Coordinates of C-alpha atoms and ligand atoms in Angstrom, one line a residue:
X340 CA 4.3 4.8 -33.6
X341 CA 1.5 2.7 -32.2
X342 CA -0.9 4.6 -29.9
X343 CA -3.6 3.6 -27.5
X344 CA -7.3 3.7 -28.2
X345 CA -8.0 7.0 -26.4
X346 CA -11.8 6.7 -26.7
X347 CA -11.8 3.2 -25.2
X348 CA -9.7 4.4 -22.3
X349 CA -11.7 7.6 -21.7
X350 CA -15.0 5.7 -21.9
X351 CA -13.9 3.2 -19.3
X352 CA -12.6 5.9 -16.9
X353 CA -16.0 7.5 -17.1
X354 CA -17.9 4.2 -16.8
X355 CA -15.9 3.2 -13.7
X356 CA -16.3 6.7 -12.4
X357 CA -20.0 6.3 -12.4
X358 CA -19.8 3.2 -10.1
X359 CA -20.3 3.7 -6.4
X360 CA -22.2 7.0 -6.3
X361 CA -24.3 7.7 -3.1
X362 CA -27.7 9.4 -2.9
X363 CA -26.0 12.8 -3.1
X364 CA -23.9 11.7 -6.1
X365 CA -20.7 11.5 -4.2
X366 CA -18.2 8.9 -5.5
X367 CA -17.3 6.5 -2.6
X368 CA -15.7 3.1 -3.2
X369 CA -14.0 2.4 0.1
X370 CA -11.9 -0.8 0.3
X371 CA -13.9 -4.0 0.4
X372 CA -17.2 -2.2 0.4
X373 CA -20.2 -3.1 -1.8
X374 CA -19.4 -0.2 -4.1
X375 CA -15.7 -1.4 -4.2
X376 CA -17.1 -4.8 -5.3
X377 CA -19.0 -3.2 -8.1
X378 CA -15.9 -1.4 -9.4
X379 CA -13.9 -4.6 -9.1
X380 CA -16.5 -6.6 -11.0
X381 CA -16.5 -4.1 -13.8
X382 CA -12.7 -4.2 -14.0
X383 CA -12.5 -8.0 -13.9
X384 CA -15.1 -8.1 -16.7
X385 CA -12.8 -5.9 -18.9
X386 CA -9.8 -8.2 -18.1
X387 CA -11.8 -11.2 -19.2
X388 CA -13.0 -9.4 -22.4
X389 CA -9.3 -8.8 -23.1
X390 CA -8.7 -12.5 -22.7
X391 CA -6.2 -12.0 -19.9
X392 CA -5.5 -14.5 -17.2
X393 CA -7.2 -13.2 -14.1
X394 CA -5.6 -13.9 -10.7
X395 CA -6.8 -12.6 -7.3
X396 CA -4.7 -13.0 -4.2
X397 CA -5.7 -13.5 -0.6
X398 CA -5.8 -9.8 0.2
X399 CA -7.9 -9.0 -2.9
X400 CA -5.2 -7.7 -5.2
X401 CA -6.5 -8.2 -8.8
X402 CA -4.1 -9.1 -11.6
X403 CA -4.8 -9.3 -15.4
X404 CA -1.9 -11.2 -17.0
X405 CA -1.0 -11.4 -20.7
X406 CA 1.4 -14.3 -21.1
X407 CA 2.3 -16.8 -23.8
X408 CA 3.8 -20.3 -23.7
X409 CA 7.1 -18.7 -24.9
X410 CA 7.4 -16.1 -22.2
X411 CA 5.4 -17.5 -19.2
X412 CA 8.6 -18.4 -17.3
X413 CA 9.9 -14.8 -17.4
X414 CA 9.4 -12.2 -14.6
X415 CA 6.5 -10.0 -15.8
X416 CA 6.4 -6.3 -16.4
X417 CA 3.8 -5.1 -14.0
X418 CA 1.7 -1.9 -14.5
X419 CA -0.6 -1.0 -11.6
X420 CA -2.4 1.3 -9.3
X421 CA -5.8 1.2 -7.4
X422 CA -9.5 1.5 -8.0
X423 CA -10.6 2.1 -4.4
X424 CA -11.4 5.8 -3.7
X425 CA -11.6 8.3 -0.8
X426 CA -14.9 9.8 0.3
X427 CA -16.4 12.1 -2.4
X428 CA -13.6 11.3 -4.7
X429 CA -12.7 12.3 -8.3
X430 CA -12.8 9.7 -11.1
X431 CA -9.1 9.7 -12.0
X432 CA -7.1 8.9 -8.8
X433 CA -5.8 5.4 -9.2
X434 CA -8.4 4.3 -11.8
X435 CA -6.6 6.1 -14.6
X436 CA -3.4 4.2 -14.0
X437 CA -5.2 0.8 -13.8
X438 CA -7.3 1.3 -16.9
X439 CA -4.3 2.8 -18.8
X440 CA -2.4 -0.4 -17.9
X441 CA -5.2 -2.5 -19.3
X442 CA -5.3 -0.2 -22.4
X443 CA -1.6 -0.6 -23.0
X444 CA -1.8 -4.4 -22.9
X445 CA -4.8 -4.5 -25.3
X446 CA -3.0 -2.1 -27.6
X447 CA 0.3 -4.1 -27.6
X448 CA -1.7 -7.3 -28.2
X449 CA -3.6 -5.8 -31.1
X450 CA -0.4 -4.4 -32.6
X451 CA 1.1 -7.9 -32.9
X452 CA 3.9 -7.0 -30.4
X453 CA 5.3 -10.2 -28.9
X454 CA 6.8 -9.4 -25.5
X455 CA 9.8 -11.4 -24.2
X456 CA 8.0 -11.5 -20.8
X457 CA 4.4 -11.5 -19.5
X458 CA 2.8 -8.1 -19.1
X459 CA 0.4 -7.7 -16.2
X460 CA -1.9 -5.0 -14.9
X461 CA -2.8 -4.8 -11.2
X462 CA -5.5 -3.1 -9.1
X463 CA -4.2 -3.2 -5.5
X464 CA -6.5 -3.4 -2.5
X465 CA -7.0 -0.4 -0.2
X466 CA -4.5 2.0 -1.6
X467 CA -6.4 4.9 0.0
X468 CA -6.3 3.7 3.6
X469 CA -9.6 5.5 4.4
X470 CA -11.5 2.5 5.9
X471 CA -8.5 0.4 6.9
X472 CA -5.0 1.6 7.7
X473 CA -2.3 1.7 6.6
X474 CA -2.8 2.9 3.1
X475 CA -1.1 1.3 0.1
X476 CA -2.1 -1.9 1.9
X477 CA -2.4 -4.4 -0.9
X478 CA 0.8 -3.4 -2.5
X479 CA 2.6 -3.4 0.9
X480 CA 1.6 -7.0 1.3
X481 CA 2.6 -7.8 -2.3
X482 CA 6.0 -6.3 -1.6
X483 CA 6.4 -8.4 1.6
X484 CA 6.2 -5.3 3.9
X485 CA 3.4 -6.8 6.1
X486 CA 1.8 -10.3 6.3
X487 CA -1.5 -11.1 4.7
X488 CA -2.7 -12.3 8.1
X489 CA -2.0 -8.9 9.7
X490 CA -3.8 -7.1 6.9
X491 CA -6.8 -9.5 6.8
X492 CA -7.3 -8.9 10.6
X493 CA -7.3 -5.1 10.1
X494 CA -10.3 -3.5 11.8
X495 CA -11.9 -0.6 9.9
X496 CA -13.2 2.7 11.0
X497 CA -16.7 1.1 10.9
X498 CA -15.6 -1.8 13.1
X499 CA -15.5 -4.3 10.1
X500 CA -12.7 -6.7 9.6
X501 CA -11.0 -6.6 6.2
X502 CA -10.7 -10.3 5.7
X503 CA -14.4 -10.9 6.4
X504 CA -15.3 -8.0 4.1
X505 CA -13.2 -9.3 1.2
X506 CA -14.8 -12.7 1.6
X507 CA -18.3 -11.1 1.7
X508 CA -17.7 -9.2 -1.5
X509 CA -16.2 -12.3 -3.2
X510 CA -12.6 -11.0 -3.4
X511 CA -10.7 -13.1 -0.9
X512 CA -8.7 -14.7 -3.7
X513 CA -6.7 -18.0 -3.6
X514 CA -3.3 -16.7 -4.9
X515 CA -0.5 -16.2 -2.3
X516 CA 0.3 -12.5 -2.1
X517 CA 3.6 -11.7 -3.8
X518 CA 3.1 -14.7 -6.2
X519 CA 4.0 -12.3 -9.1
X520 CA 7.6 -11.2 -8.9
X521 CA 7.9 -8.2 -11.3
X522 CA 10.8 -7.6 -13.6
X523 CA 9.8 -3.9 -13.3
X524 CA 6.9 -1.8 -12.2
X525 CA 5.2 1.2 -13.9
X526 CA 2.5 3.4 -12.5
X527 CA 0.7 6.2 -14.4
X528 CA -1.2 8.6 -12.1
X529 CA -2.6 12.1 -12.0
X530 CA -0.2 14.4 -10.2
X531 CA -2.8 15.5 -7.6
X532 CA -0.8 18.7 -7.2
X533 CA -0.1 22.0 -9.0
X534 CA 3.4 21.6 -10.5
X535 CA 2.8 20.4 -14.1
X536 CA -0.2 22.7 -14.7
X537 CA 1.8 25.7 -13.4
X538 CA 4.7 24.9 -15.7
X539 CA 2.5 24.0 -18.6
X540 CA 4.0 20.5 -18.9
X541 CA 1.9 17.4 -19.9
X542 CA 4.3 14.8 -18.5
X543 CA 6.0 14.3 -15.1
X544 CA 8.8 11.7 -14.7
X545 CA 8.6 10.9 -11.0
X546 CA 12.0 10.3 -9.5
X547 CA 11.1 10.1 -5.8
X548 CA 8.2 10.0 -3.4
X549 CA 8.0 11.5 0.1
X550 CA 8.0 9.7 3.4
X551 CA 4.7 9.4 5.3
X552 CA 3.9 9.3 9.0
X553 CA 0.2 8.7 10.0
X554 CA -0.6 8.9 13.7
X555 CA -3.8 8.8 15.8
X556 CA -3.7 11.0 18.9
X557 CA -6.2 10.3 21.8
X558 CA -6.4 13.0 24.5
X559 CA -8.4 12.1 27.7
X560 CA -9.6 14.7 30.1
X561 CA -12.8 14.9 32.3
X562 CA -16.3 15.7 31.1
X563 CA -17.8 18.6 33.1
X564 CA -20.4 21.2 33.0
X565 CA -19.7 24.0 30.5
X566 CA -21.3 26.6 32.7
X567 CA -20.3 25.8 36.2
X568 CA -16.6 24.7 35.7
X569 CA -14.1 27.6 36.1
X570 CA -11.5 27.7 33.3
X571 CA -8.7 27.0 35.8
X572 CA -10.4 23.8 37.0
X573 CA -10.9 22.1 33.7
X574 CA -9.4 18.9 32.2
X575 CA -10.4 19.9 28.7
X576 CA -9.5 17.4 26.1
X577 CA -10.8 19.7 23.4
X578 CA -8.6 22.6 24.4
X579 CA -5.5 20.4 24.5
X580 CA -6.3 19.0 21.1
X581 CA -6.8 22.5 19.6
X582 CA -3.4 23.6 21.1
X583 CA -1.6 20.5 19.7
X584 CA -3.2 20.9 16.2
X585 CA -2.4 24.7 16.1
X586 CA 1.2 24.1 17.2
X587 CA 1.7 21.4 14.6
X588 CA 0.2 23.3 11.6
X589 CA 1.6 26.7 12.6
X590 CA 5.1 25.2 13.1
X591 CA 5.0 23.3 9.9
X592 CA 3.8 26.3 7.9
X593 CA 6.5 28.6 9.5
X594 CA 9.3 26.1 8.8
X595 CA 9.2 26.9 5.0
X596 CA 10.5 23.4 4.6
X597 CA 8.8 20.9 2.2
X598 CA 7.2 19.2 5.2
X599 CA 3.4 19.0 5.1
X600 CA 1.1 18.3 8.0
X601 CA -2.6 17.6 7.9
X602 CA -5.2 16.9 10.6
X603 CA -7.9 15.3 8.5
X604 CA -10.2 13.7 11.1
X605 CA -11.2 14.8 14.6
X606 CA -14.0 13.8 17.1
X607 CA -14.9 14.8 20.6
X608 CA -16.7 12.8 23.2
X609 CA -19.4 13.1 24.4
X610 CA -19.6 15.7 21.6
X611 CA -22.3 17.9 23.3
X612 CA -22.5 21.7 23.1
X613 CA -22.6 22.2 26.9
X614 CA -20.1 19.5 28.0
X615 CA -16.4 20.0 28.3
X616 CA -14.9 17.2 26.1
X617 CA -13.7 14.2 28.1
X618 CA -11.9 12.8 25.0
X619 CA -10.5 14.1 21.7
X620 CA -9.3 11.8 19.0
X621 CA -7.6 13.1 15.8
X622 CA -5.3 11.9 13.1
X623 CA -2.1 13.4 11.8
X624 CA -0.6 13.0 8.3
X625 CA 3.0 14.2 8.2
X626 CA 5.1 14.0 5.0
X627 CA 8.5 15.0 3.8
X628 CA 10.8 13.9 0.9
X629 CA 13.7 13.9 3.4
X630 CA 13.8 11.2 6.1
X631 CA 15.7 13.3 8.6
X632 CA 13.3 16.2 8.3
X633 CA 10.4 13.9 8.7
X634 CA 11.9 12.5 11.9
X635 CA 12.6 16.0 13.2
X636 CA 8.9 16.9 12.6
X637 CA 7.8 13.7 14.5
X638 CA 10.2 14.5 17.4
X639 CA 8.9 18.1 17.7
X640 CA 5.3 16.8 17.7
X641 CA 6.2 14.2 20.4
X642 CA 7.8 16.9 22.5
X643 CA 4.8 19.1 22.3
X644 CA 2.4 16.3 23.1
X645 CA 4.4 15.8 26.3
X646 CA 4.0 19.5 27.1
X647 CA 0.3 19.4 26.4
X648 CA -0.2 16.4 28.7
X649 CA 0.7 18.7 31.6
X650 CA -2.6 20.4 31.1
X651 CA -4.5 17.9 33.3
X652 CA -5.0 15.6 30.4
X653 CA -3.4 12.3 29.4
X654 CA -2.3 11.8 25.8
X655 CA -1.7 8.5 23.8
X656 CA -0.4 8.2 20.3
X657 CA -0.8 5.3 17.9
X658 CA 1.4 5.1 14.8
X659 CA -1.0 4.1 12.0
X660 CA 1.5 4.0 9.1
X661 CA 5.2 5.0 8.6
X662 CA 6.9 4.8 5.2
X663 CA 10.3 6.2 4.4
X664 CA 10.9 8.3 1.3
X665 CA 11.5 6.3 -1.9
X666 CA 13.9 6.9 -4.8
X667 CA 12.6 5.5 -8.1
X668 CA 14.7 3.7 -10.8
X669 CA 16.8 6.3 -12.7
X670 CA 16.9 4.1 -15.8
X671 CA 13.1 4.0 -16.0
X672 CA 12.8 7.7 -15.2
X673 CA 15.2 8.4 -18.1
X674 CA 13.0 6.2 -20.4
X675 CA 10.0 8.2 -19.4
X676 CA 11.7 11.4 -20.3
X677 CA 13.0 10.1 -23.6
X678 CA 9.6 8.7 -24.5
X679 CA 8.0 12.1 -23.8
X680 CA 10.6 14.0 -25.9
X681 CA 10.2 11.5 -28.8
X682 CA 6.5 12.3 -28.8
X683 CA 7.2 16.0 -28.6
X684 CA 5.8 16.3 -25.1
X685 CA 7.3 18.6 -22.4
X686 CA 8.5 16.7 -19.4
X687 CA 10.2 17.3 -16.1
X688 CA 11.4 15.2 -13.2
X689 CA 9.5 15.6 -10.0
X690 CA 8.7 14.3 -6.5
X691 CA 5.4 12.7 -5.7
X692 CA 3.7 14.4 -2.7
X693 CA 1.1 11.6 -2.6
X694 CA 1.6 8.0 -1.5
X695 CA 1.3 5.4 -4.3
X696 CA 1.5 1.7 -4.7
X697 CA 4.7 2.3 -6.6
X698 CA 6.5 3.2 -3.4
X699 CA 5.8 -0.4 -2.2
X700 CA 6.7 -2.1 -5.5
X701 CA 10.0 -0.2 -5.5
X702 CA 11.0 -2.4 -2.6
X703 CA 11.0 -5.5 -4.9
X704 CA 11.6 -4.2 -8.4
X705 CA 12.9 -1.2 -10.4
X706 CA 9.9 1.1 -10.4
X707 CA 8.9 4.6 -11.5
X708 CA 5.8 6.7 -12.1
X709 CA 4.5 8.9 -14.9
X710 CA 2.3 11.9 -13.9
X711 CA -0.1 14.0 -15.9
X712 CA -1.4 17.4 -14.8
X713 CA -4.2 17.9 -12.3
X714 CA -6.4 21.0 -13.0
X715 CA -5.9 23.5 -10.2
X716 CA -3.8 20.8 -8.5
X717 CA -7.0 19.5 -7.0
X718 CA -7.5 15.8 -6.0
X719 CA -9.4 13.8 -3.4
X720 CA -12.2 16.1 -4.4
X721 CA -15.0 15.7 -7.0
X722 CA -13.4 18.7 -8.8
X723 CA -10.4 16.5 -9.7
X724 CA -9.9 16.9 -13.5
X725 CA -7.3 16.2 -16.2
X726 CA -8.0 17.0 -19.9
X727 CA -8.7 14.1 -22.2
X728 CA -5.7 15.0 -24.4
X729 CA -3.4 14.9 -21.3
X730 CA -4.9 11.5 -20.2
X731 CA -4.3 10.0 -23.7
X732 CA -0.8 11.5 -23.8
X733 CA 0.2 10.0 -20.5
X734 CA -1.2 6.6 -21.5
X735 CA 0.9 6.7 -24.7
X736 CA 4.1 7.4 -22.7
X737 CA 3.1 4.4 -20.5
X738 CA 2.7 2.4 -23.8
X739 CA 6.1 3.4 -25.1
X740 CA 8.0 2.6 -21.9
X741 CA 6.1 -0.6 -21.3
X742 CA 7.0 -1.8 -24.8
X743 CA 10.7 -1.1 -24.1
X744 CA 10.6 -2.9 -20.8
X745 CA 8.7 -5.9 -22.1
X746 CA 10.7 -6.3 -25.3
Ligands
LIG144 O1 -2.6 9.3 1.1 C1 -2.1 9.2 0.0 O2 -1.2 9.9 -0.5 C2 -2.6 8.1 -0.9 O3 -3.5 8.7 -1.9 N1 -3.3 7.1 -0.2
LIG145 MN1 -4.0 7.2 -6.0
LIG146 MN1 -5.6 9.0 -3.4
LIG147 MN1 -2.2 7.5 -3.6

């Protein structure tokens, strides 16, 4: 059985993981930032070294395509993920899947394998959604879920405009988004959760992915003096926010359902120790594998926001992203399981708690994901870790399934 060049893959993961460190050593490559450009430049350099055709579309999605005159008319097998990161990130989230995709292509090329169709690797723009919302943005455009114009006009948390930033960093490409219609899509990713490690399994065959609802809540009250204003006479945006957040998290925890709720950002205005907040702005990340349960959680939140608004404050909600749960292609899931067993690797089917580009590509092609374990289930954290042997094993499963789908 052919196998990937593990040292080359691991070396590239570490080399890309060193790009975009701030003065405190934190890894930050937010979409279309200068550090994102550095990561992109490194990746494109590797694509060119591998003699792949490089294509960049208008929203900055990068493709490395291995094609021959014999197969260039066929729909390609696409392997992808992302190389943008969250703030203070680990080095594996997204990058592992992109670099493993490149590694698989280089290994297949070197082995003399001649695919019946092109094989391409993609790094999609702004999967993380930290600077611009929604997340999985580049793959959503690729799948036709939103127009390039809408996305290029997106205003970031720093007031920047995505289209201008992509042009500034040299990644406003000329290809029309969606130009590459995949025959099938594969994504290899760290699990970012505790399941595989807890069960001592090296491979996850991901069969579905939970729905996601991102909202921004703005609560407006009246700034007043912290010392002179009786509690009964306050329009306290901070107190209302605290009540909504406590309700949401306590209710979700008490439900014992798979639903998860996160309030990851919050800010008060004027944000002074002795001023009753006039405004509170916070974001909500709600997820559930079941669409009905997700809708029920959204409805409960909406009802409570109505209630909170009676506390002399006004409340407005902006929906930042909303994606339904996704079921992946059973045929590919079965290939992943069979490939793992052939290599003597333990495997189980599982749900993805995290959002991924695969959930967008699943709209236009048969798609599935391969997971490898995350130490302590930690991710979106510099402690993110997966053992070298597990990283190589996952990439070999990607190789085997890719070879089958490209034959
Ligand atoms: O939020 C997510 O699940 C993804 O990592 N953007
Ligand atoms: Mn990711
Ligand atoms: Mn992520
Ligand atoms: Mn993700």
